[in-house]
Amino acid sequence: MPTHGFTRQRWGWIVAAIVLASLGAPNRWMHWYPAALVGLSPLFFLGWNCRSIRRQALYCGVILLGFCALVFLPDPLSVPALTAAETIAGALVSPIVPLYFMAAALLSLQLSRPCPLWLRPLAIAAVWTAFDGLFALLQFPLPLHYGACLFDFSHAIQIADVTGIWGVTFLAIFSNATLAALFVSAKARISAKARISTKDRMSAKDHSLRHQWSSWIAVVLPAIILWSAALLYGGHQESLYRPTGGRMVNAESFTVGTVQQVAWLSGDRSRQYRRDRYREMVKLSQAAVADGAQLVVWPEGAMRIQVAGSIDESLFVHPLLDSLPEEGGLMVGSSELAPVTDSIPWDERKFINTALLYDPNGTIRDRYGKQWLFQYFETSRFVPSETGYSPLAAGDVLGSVGAQICLESVMPRASRELVRSGAESLVVISDDSWFGHSNWPILHGVLSVFRAIENRRSFVFVNNTGGNLIVTPAGDIAAAGQLWQQRYVNGPVYRLNQGTIANRWGDWLVWVCLLSSAGLWGWRWFGTQAP
């Protein structure tokens, strides 16, 4: 059997890695989310003893390009509303996906090489988590955190209120690396047995078995300890934050109605098109109110105009407010003129991507202006609000609502800052029509589960193209809408005010993993034990 190139056995590992990793990723094509705990193990196994970084890069490239082609590759024909320049920009950004996973895998394998068999899974998990968390520290909105693949494993992800999503990423990568270590150990034993002559095989058998069991126990024991601790803690926290749990018994609540507009997927931007969409939103909102909604939330850019004081405000917003219950409210996505540009010509003025909160009397009770802007796509037209991450004062029934806009919910910082400022619940309004019929809106939405657990707040995800989610403080999805289905989604929102370790200490685990990775780098390149 040749030692160069891809053998049939290696191709088997590669195909298994592509299929398992794709099954574990949140997507609408194929999914069996527990596969995330084993999907990377074939990749780690192939690269484990590989001295050539080129060979490791080749394994990573083939596996992860196949994985991304199955899961993340958007269909360019599904986004006809984009301009040519936006399409080109998207094509330039798309390679970030496989490059991100390749870099994480290569760094993990390379920096962990000096470690003994039992320690290497922990080292691989630490390096991957450090790389993953670095994007959050740099405020880059990449919704590819590997821990998000376990969003429906309720017991395991409760540790996020201590570690943030990074603890879940660490646990998932560690599980994959542990399985790879067991494969490596078994392969080494088979190879050693093949080298022993028939004469010596019986005398070596007992020693080989003892060595095998000791090495396997050393590898498996840390996994048993970590998983046992995570599941025990998860069970306890779930019992506290379920609707009938200890900290939820006396929690005040209200009903939110979220609107899936499913608009702006065509290139039509005519006045008639806009007003037809606004009428649809009003009808859906009225149905949500009739079904018990006290707070109605429209998605980002629902009214792609300056709403306050406009004719469309009087035509579509005010008539809806009359149907709201007393102490209710309506949250509307809008583009509001930035006050700092009042003195410059109209065609040079900038806007603030805004969430307006109306009360039933037609008054704008409060507003939130987006803080984090996506380079190129937003910075050419918008500027950040000067008010910072400040929750909306929504009244006695709705309480203090922490609003976010679009990709701000991908990064933990916005939710964290809003809760520190007094938010009793969290809402994000988004417009993922940019992503058309790809799987990106799913990736965006499932991170709401982690923002809810990290801060122990109800989290409401409202998206133009659907997939709306209403998540409880325990991370349970209380209500969900289908993608690209025009409808409303109602559900309960619980008002809480206690803090969590993840909220107070922020990305502490990322810093621990970064320091550990720096130590591994020093050991790898300067240590006498490096091979």
CSV table of N, CA and C in Angstrom, one decimal, residues 215-337:
chain,number,residue,atom,x,y,z
A,215,SER,N,-3.3,3.3,29.0
A,215,SER,CA,-3.3,4.4,28.1
A,215,SER,C,-4.7,4.8,27.8
A,216,TRP,N,-5.6,3.9,27.6
A,216,TRP,CA,-7.0,4.2,27.3
A,216,TRP,C,-7.7,4.9,28.5
A,217,ILE,N,-7.4,4.4,29.7
A,217,ILE,CA,-7.9,5.0,30.9
A,217,ILE,C,-7.4,6.4,31.1
A,218,ALA,N,-6.2,6.7,30.8
A,218,ALA,CA,-5.6,8.0,30.9
A,218,ALA,C,-6.3,9.0,29.9
A,219,VAL,N,-6.7,8.4,28.7
A,219,VAL,CA,-7.3,9.3,27.7
A,219,VAL,C,-8.8,9.5,28.1
A,220,VAL,N,-9.5,8.5,28.5
A,220,VAL,CA,-10.9,8.5,28.7
A,220,VAL,C,-11.3,9.2,30.0
A,221,LEU,N,-10.4,9.1,31.1
A,221,LEU,CA,-10.8,9.6,32.4
A,221,LEU,C,-11.1,11.1,32.4
A,222,PRO,N,-10.3,12.0,31.7
A,222,PRO,CA,-10.6,13.4,31.7
A,222,PRO,C,-12.0,13.6,31.0
A,223,ALA,N,-12.3,12.9,30.0
A,223,ALA,CA,-13.6,13.0,29.3
A,223,ALA,C,-14.7,12.7,30.2
A,224,ILE,N,-14.6,11.6,31.0
A,224,ILE,CA,-15.6,11.2,31.9
A,224,ILE,C,-15.8,12.3,33.0
A,225,ILE,N,-14.7,12.8,33.5
A,225,ILE,CA,-14.8,13.8,34.6
A,225,ILE,C,-15.5,15.1,34.0
A,226,LEU,N,-15.1,15.6,32.9
A,226,LEU,CA,-15.6,16.8,32.3
A,226,LEU,C,-17.1,16.6,31.9
A,227,TRP,N,-17.4,15.5,31.3
A,227,TRP,CA,-18.8,15.3,30.9
A,227,TRP,C,-19.7,15.1,32.1
A,228,SER,N,-19.3,14.4,33.1
A,228,SER,CA,-20.1,14.2,34.2
A,228,SER,C,-20.4,15.5,34.9
A,229,ALA,N,-19.3,16.4,35.1
A,229,ALA,CA,-19.5,17.7,35.7
A,229,ALA,C,-20.5,18.5,34.9
A,230,ALA,N,-20.3,18.5,33.6
A,230,ALA,CA,-21.2,19.4,32.7
A,230,ALA,C,-22.6,18.9,32.8
A,231,LEU,N,-22.9,17.6,32.8
A,231,LEU,CA,-24.2,17.1,32.8
A,231,LEU,C,-24.9,17.3,34.1
A,232,LEU,N,-24.1,17.1,35.2
A,232,LEU,CA,-24.7,17.3,36.5
A,232,LEU,C,-25.1,18.7,36.7
A,233,TYR,N,-24.2,19.6,36.3
A,233,TYR,CA,-24.4,21.1,36.5
A,233,TYR,C,-25.6,21.5,35.6
A,234,GLY,N,-25.6,20.9,34.4
A,234,GLY,CA,-26.7,21.2,33.4
A,234,GLY,C,-28.1,20.8,33.9
A,235,GLY,N,-28.2,19.6,34.5
A,235,GLY,CA,-29.4,19.2,35.1
A,235,GLY,C,-29.9,20.1,36.2
A,236,HIS,N,-29.0,20.5,37.1
A,236,HIS,CA,-29.3,21.4,38.2
A,236,HIS,C,-29.8,22.8,37.6
A,237,GLN,N,-29.1,23.4,36.7
A,237,GLN,CA,-29.5,24.7,36.2
A,237,GLN,C,-30.8,24.6,35.4
A,238,GLU,N,-31.0,23.6,34.7
A,238,GLU,CA,-32.3,23.4,33.9
A,238,GLU,C,-33.4,23.5,34.9
A,239,SER,N,-33.3,22.8,36.0
A,239,SER,CA,-34.4,22.7,37.0
A,239,SER,C,-34.6,24.1,37.6
A,240,LEU,N,-33.6,25.0,37.7
A,240,LEU,CA,-33.8,26.3,38.2
A,240,LEU,C,-34.4,27.3,37.2
A,241,TYR,N,-34.2,27.1,35.9
A,241,TYR,CA,-34.6,28.1,34.9
A,241,TYR,C,-35.8,27.6,34.0
A,242,ARG,N,-36.3,26.4,34.3
A,242,ARG,CA,-37.5,26.0,33.5
A,242,ARG,C,-38.7,26.8,34.1
A,243,PRO,N,-39.7,27.0,33.3
A,243,PRO,CA,-40.8,27.9,33.8
A,243,PRO,C,-41.4,27.6,35.2
A,244,THR,N,-41.3,26.3,35.6
A,244,THR,CA,-41.8,26.0,36.9
A,244,THR,C,-40.7,25.8,37.9
A,245,GLY,N,-39.4,26.2,37.5
A,245,GLY,CA,-38.3,26.0,38.3
A,245,GLY,C,-38.1,27.0,39.4
A,246,GLY,N,-37.1,26.9,40.3
A,246,GLY,CA,-36.9,27.7,41.4
A,246,GLY,C,-36.8,29.2,41.2
A,247,ARG,N,-36.1,29.6,40.2
A,247,ARG,CA,-35.9,31.1,40.0
A,247,ARG,C,-37.0,31.6,39.1
A,248,MET,N,-37.8,30.8,38.6
A,248,MET,CA,-38.8,31.2,37.6
A,248,MET,C,-40.2,31.3,38.2
A,249,VAL,N,-40.4,30.8,39.4
A,249,VAL,CA,-41.7,30.7,39.9
A,249,VAL,C,-42.4,32.0,40.1
A,250,ASN,N,-41.7,33.0,40.5
A,250,ASN,CA,-42.2,34.4,40.7
A,250,ASN,C,-41.8,35.4,39.6
A,251,ALA,N,-41.3,34.9,38.6
A,251,ALA,CA,-40.8,35.8,37.5
A,251,ALA,C,-42.0,36.3,36.7
A,252,GLU,N,-42.0,37.7,36.5
A,252,GLU,CA,-43.0,38.3,35.7
A,252,GLU,C,-42.8,37.9,34.3
A,253,SER,N,-43.9,38.0,33.5
A,253,SER,CA,-43.7,37.6,32.1
A,253,SER,C,-44.7,38.4,31.2
A,254,PHE,N,-44.5,38.4,29.9
A,254,PHE,CA,-45.5,38.9,29.0
A,254,PHE,C,-45.4,38.1,27.7
A,255,THR,N,-46.3,38.3,26.8
A,255,THR,CA,-46.3,37.6,25.5
A,255,THR,C,-45.8,38.5,24.4
A,256,VAL,N,-44.9,38.0,23.7
A,256,VAL,CA,-44.3,38.7,22.5
A,256,VAL,C,-44.9,38.1,21.2
A,257,GLY,N,-45.2,39.0,20.3
A,257,GLY,CA,-45.6,38.6,18.9
A,257,GLY,C,-44.6,39.0,17.9
A,258,THR,N,-44.0,38.1,17.2
A,258,THR,CA,-42.9,38.4,16.3
A,258,THR,C,-43.4,38.2,14.8
A,259,VAL,N,-43.0,39.1,14.0
A,259,VAL,CA,-43.5,39.1,12.6
A,259,VAL,C,-42.4,38.6,11.6
A,260,GLN,N,-42.7,37.6,10.9
A,260,GLN,CA,-41.8,37.1,9.8
A,260,GLN,C,-42.4,37.8,8.5
A,261,GLN,N,-41.7,38.8,8.1
A,261,GLN,CA,-42.2,39.6,7.0
A,261,GLN,C,-42.0,38.9,5.6
A,262,VAL,N,-40.8,38.2,5.5
A,262,VAL,CA,-40.4,37.5,4.2
A,262,VAL,C,-40.6,38.5,3.1
A,263,ALA,N,-39.8,39.6,3.1
A,263,ALA,CA,-39.8,40.6,2.0
A,263,ALA,C,-38.4,40.9,1.6
A,264,TRP,N,-38.3,41.7,0.6
A,264,TRP,CA,-37.0,42.2,0.1
A,264,TRP,C,-36.1,41.1,-0.5
A,265,LEU,N,-36.7,40.0,-0.9
A,265,LEU,CA,-36.0,39.0,-1.6
A,265,LEU,C,-36.1,39.2,-3.1
A,266,SER,N,-36.8,40.2,-3.5
A,266,SER,CA,-36.8,40.6,-5.0
A,266,SER,C,-36.2,42.0,-5.2
A,267,GLY,N,-35.9,42.3,-6.4
A,267,GLY,CA,-35.2,43.5,-6.7
A,267,GLY,C,-36.2,44.7,-6.7
A,268,ASP,N,-37.4,44.5,-6.6
A,268,ASP,CA,-38.5,45.5,-6.6
A,268,ASP,C,-38.4,46.4,-5.4
A,269,ARG,N,-38.1,47.7,-5.6
A,269,ARG,CA,-38.0,48.6,-4.5
A,269,ARG,C,-39.0,49.8,-4.7
A,270,SER,N,-40.0,49.5,-5.5
A,270,SER,CA,-41.0,50.6,-5.8
A,270,SER,C,-41.8,50.9,-4.6
A,271,ARG,N,-42.4,52.1,-4.6
A,271,ARG,CA,-43.3,52.6,-3.5
A,271,ARG,C,-44.4,51.6,-3.3
A,272,GLN,N,-45.0,51.1,-4.4
A,272,GLN,CA,-46.1,50.2,-4.3
A,272,GLN,C,-45.7,48.9,-3.6
A,273,TYR,N,-44.6,48.4,-4.0
A,273,TYR,CA,-44.0,47.2,-3.4
A,273,TYR,C,-43.9,47.3,-1.9
A,274,ARG,N,-43.3,48.5,-1.5
A,274,ARG,CA,-43.1,48.7,-0.1
A,274,ARG,C,-44.4,48.8,0.7
A,275,ARG,N,-45.4,49.5,0.2
A,275,ARG,CA,-46.6,49.6,0.9
A,275,ARG,C,-47.4,48.3,0.9
A,276,ASP,N,-47.3,47.5,-0.1
A,276,ASP,CA,-47.9,46.2,0.0
A,276,ASP,C,-47.3,45.3,1.1
A,277,ARG,N,-46.0,45.4,1.3
A,277,ARG,CA,-45.3,44.7,2.4
A,277,ARG,C,-45.7,45.3,3.8
A,278,TYR,N,-45.9,46.6,3.9
A,278,TYR,CA,-46.3,47.2,5.1
A,278,TYR,C,-47.7,46.7,5.5
A,279,ARG,N,-48.6,46.6,4.5
A,279,ARG,CA,-49.9,46.2,4.8
A,279,ARG,C,-49.9,44.7,5.3
A,280,GLU,N,-49.1,43.9,4.8
A,280,GLU,CA,-49.0,42.5,5.2
A,280,GLU,C,-48.5,42.5,6.7
A,281,MET,N,-47.5,43.3,7.0
A,281,MET,CA,-47.0,43.3,8.4
A,281,MET,C,-48.1,43.8,9.4
A,282,VAL,N,-48.9,44.7,9.0
A,282,VAL,CA,-50.0,45.2,9.8
A,282,VAL,C,-51.0,44.1,10.1
A,283,LYS,N,-51.4,43.3,9.0
A,283,LYS,CA,-52.3,42.2,9.2
A,283,LYS,C,-51.8,41.1,10.1
A,284,LEU,N,-50.5,40.8,9.9
A,284,LEU,CA,-49.9,39.8,10.8
A,284,LEU,C,-49.8,40.3,12.2
A,285,SER,N,-49.5,41.5,12.4
A,285,SER,CA,-49.4,42.1,13.7
A,285,SER,C,-50.7,42.1,14.4
A,286,GLN,N,-51.8,42.4,13.7
A,286,GLN,CA,-53.1,42.4,14.3
A,286,GLN,C,-53.5,41.0,14.7
A,287,ALA,N,-53.2,40.0,13.9
A,287,ALA,CA,-53.5,38.6,14.3
A,287,ALA,C,-52.7,38.2,15.5
A,288,ALA,N,-51.4,38.7,15.6
A,288,ALA,CA,-50.6,38.4,16.8
A,288,ALA,C,-51.2,39.0,18.1
A,289,VAL,N,-51.7,40.2,17.9
A,289,VAL,CA,-52.3,40.9,19.1
A,289,VAL,C,-53.6,40.1,19.5
A,290,ALA,N,-54.4,39.7,18.5
A,290,ALA,CA,-55.6,39.0,18.8
A,290,ALA,C,-55.3,37.7,19.4
A,291,ASP,N,-54.1,37.2,19.2
A,291,ASP,CA,-53.7,35.9,19.8
A,291,ASP,C,-53.0,36.1,21.2
A,292,GLY,N,-53.0,37.4,21.7
A,292,GLY,CA,-52.5,37.6,23.0
A,292,GLY,C,-51.2,38.4,23.1
A,293,ALA,N,-50.6,38.8,22.0
A,293,ALA,CA,-49.3,39.5,22.1
A,293,ALA,C,-49.5,40.8,22.7
A,294,GLN,N,-48.6,41.1,23.7
A,294,GLN,CA,-48.5,42.5,24.3
A,294,GLN,C,-47.4,43.3,23.7
A,295,LEU,N,-46.3,42.7,23.3
A,295,LEU,CA,-45.3,43.4,22.6
A,295,LEU,C,-45.2,42.8,21.2
A,296,VAL,N,-45.4,43.6,20.1
A,296,VAL,CA,-45.2,43.2,18.8
A,296,VAL,C,-43.9,43.7,18.2
A,297,VAL,N,-43.1,42.8,17.6
A,297,VAL,CA,-41.8,43.1,17.1
A,297,VAL,C,-41.7,42.9,15.6
A,298,TRP,N,-41.3,44.0,14.9
A,298,TRP,CA,-41.1,43.9,13.5
A,298,TRP,C,-39.6,43.7,13.2
A,299,PRO,N,-39.1,43.1,12.1
A,299,PRO,CA,-37.7,42.8,11.9
A,299,PRO,C,-36.9,44.1,11.5
A,300,GLU,N,-35.6,43.9,11.5
A,300,GLU,CA,-34.8,45.0,11.1
A,300,GLU,C,-35.1,45.4,9.6
A,301,GLY,N,-35.1,46.7,9.4
A,301,GLY,CA,-35.4,47.2,8.1
A,301,GLY,C,-36.8,46.9,7.6
A,302,ALA,N,-37.7,46.6,8.5
A,302,ALA,CA,-39.1,46.3,8.1
A,302,ALA,C,-39.7,47.5,7.4
A,303,MET,N,-39.3,48.7,7.8
A,303,MET,CA,-39.7,49.9,7.1
A,303,MET,C,-38.4,50.6,6.7
A,304,ARG,N,-38.0,50.4,5.5
A,304,ARG,CA,-36.7,50.8,5.0
A,304,ARG,C,-36.7,52.3,4.7
A,305,ILE,N,-37.2,53.1,5.7
A,305,ILE,CA,-37.3,54.5,5.6
A,305,ILE,C,-37.1,55.1,6.9
A,306,GLN,N,-37.0,56.5,7.0
A,306,GLN,CA,-37.1,57.1,8.3
A,306,GLN,C,-38.5,57.2,8.7
A,307,VAL,N,-38.9,56.3,9.7
A,307,VAL,CA,-40.3,56.1,10.1
A,307,VAL,C,-40.8,57.3,10.8
A,308,ALA,N,-40.1,57.8,11.9
A,308,ALA,CA,-40.6,58.9,12.7
A,308,ALA,C,-41.0,60.1,11.9
A,309,GLY,N,-42.3,60.5,12.0
A,309,GLY,CA,-42.7,61.7,11.3
A,309,GLY,C,-43.0,61.5,9.9
A,310,SER,N,-43.0,60.3,9.3
A,310,SER,CA,-43.2,60.0,7.9
A,310,SER,C,-44.7,59.8,7.7
A,311,ILE,N,-45.1,59.8,6.4
A,311,ILE,CA,-46.5,59.5,6.0
A,311,ILE,C,-46.8,58.0,6.3
A,312,ASP,N,-45.8,57.2,6.1
A,312,ASP,CA,-46.0,55.7,6.4
A,312,ASP,C,-46.2,55.4,7.9
A,313,GLU,N,-45.6,56.3,8.7
A,313,GLU,CA,-45.9,56.1,10.1
A,313,GLU,C,-47.4,56.3,10.4
A,314,SER,N,-48.0,57.3,9.8
A,314,SER,CA,-49.4,57.6,10.1
A,314,SER,C,-50.3,56.6,9.4
A,315,LEU,N,-49.8,56.0,8.2
A,315,LEU,CA,-50.6,55.1,7.4
A,315,LEU,C,-50.6,53.7,8.0
A,316,PHE,N,-49.5,53.2,8.6
A,316,PHE,CA,-49.3,51.8,8.9
A,316,PHE,C,-49.0,51.6,10.4
A,317,VAL,N,-48.2,52.5,11.0
A,317,VAL,CA,-47.9,52.3,12.4
A,317,VAL,C,-49.0,52.7,13.4
A,318,HIS,N,-49.5,53.9,13.2
A,318,HIS,CA,-50.5,54.4,14.2
A,318,HIS,C,-51.8,53.6,14.2
A,319,PRO,N,-52.3,53.2,13.0
A,319,PRO,CA,-53.6,52.4,13.1
A,319,PRO,C,-53.4,51.0,13.8
A,320,LEU,N,-52.2,50.5,13.8
A,320,LEU,CA,-51.9,49.2,14.5
A,320,LEU,C,-51.9,49.5,16.0
A,321,LEU,N,-51.3,50.6,16.4
A,321,LEU,CA,-51.2,50.9,17.8
A,321,LEU,C,-52.5,50.9,18.5
A,322,ASP,N,-53.6,51.3,17.8
A,322,ASP,CA,-54.9,51.3,18.4
A,322,ASP,C,-55.4,50.0,18.9
A,323,SER,N,-54.8,48.9,18.3
A,323,SER,CA,-55.3,47.5,18.7
A,323,SER,C,-54.4,46.9,19.8
A,324,LEU,N,-53.3,47.6,20.1
A,324,LEU,CA,-52.5,47.1,21.2
A,324,LEU,C,-53.1,47.2,22.5
A,325,PRO,N,-52.8,46.2,23.4
A,325,PRO,CA,-53.4,46.3,24.8
A,325,PRO,C,-52.7,47.4,25.6
A,326,GLU,N,-53.3,47.9,26.6
A,326,GLU,CA,-52.8,48.9,27.5
A,326,GLU,C,-51.5,48.4,28.0
A,327,GLU,N,-50.5,49.3,28.1
A,327,GLU,CA,-49.1,49.0,28.5
A,327,GLU,C,-48.4,48.1,27.5
A,328,GLY,N,-48.9,47.9,26.3
A,328,GLY,CA,-48.3,47.1,25.3
A,328,GLY,C,-47.3,48.0,24.5
A,329,GLY,N,-46.8,47.4,23.4
A,329,GLY,CA,-45.8,48.2,22.6
A,329,GLY,C,-45.6,47.6,21.3
A,330,LEU,N,-45.0,48.4,20.4
A,330,LEU,CA,-44.6,47.9,19.1
A,330,LEU,C,-43.1,48.3,18.8
A,331,MET,N,-42.3,47.4,18.5
A,331,MET,CA,-40.9,47.6,18.1
A,331,MET,C,-40.8,47.6,16.6
A,332,VAL,N,-40.2,48.6,16.0
A,332,VAL,CA,-40.2,48.7,14.6
A,332,VAL,C,-38.7,49.0,14.2
A,333,GLY,N,-38.2,48.3,13.2
A,333,GLY,CA,-36.9,48.6,12.6
A,333,GLY,C,-37.0,49.7,11.7
A,334,SER,N,-36.0,50.6,11.7
A,334,SER,CA,-36.1,51.9,11.0
A,334,SER,C,-34.7,52.4,10.6
A,335,SER,N,-34.6,53.3,9.7
A,335,SER,CA,-33.4,54.0,9.4
A,335,SER,C,-33.6,55.5,9.7
A,336,GLU,N,-33.0,55.9,10.8
A,336,GLU,CA,-33.2,57.3,11.3
A,336,GLU,C,-32.0,58.2,11.0
A,337,LEU,N,-32.2,59.4,10.6
A,337,LEU,CA,-31.1,60.3,10.3
A,337,LEU,C,-30.2,60.5,11.5
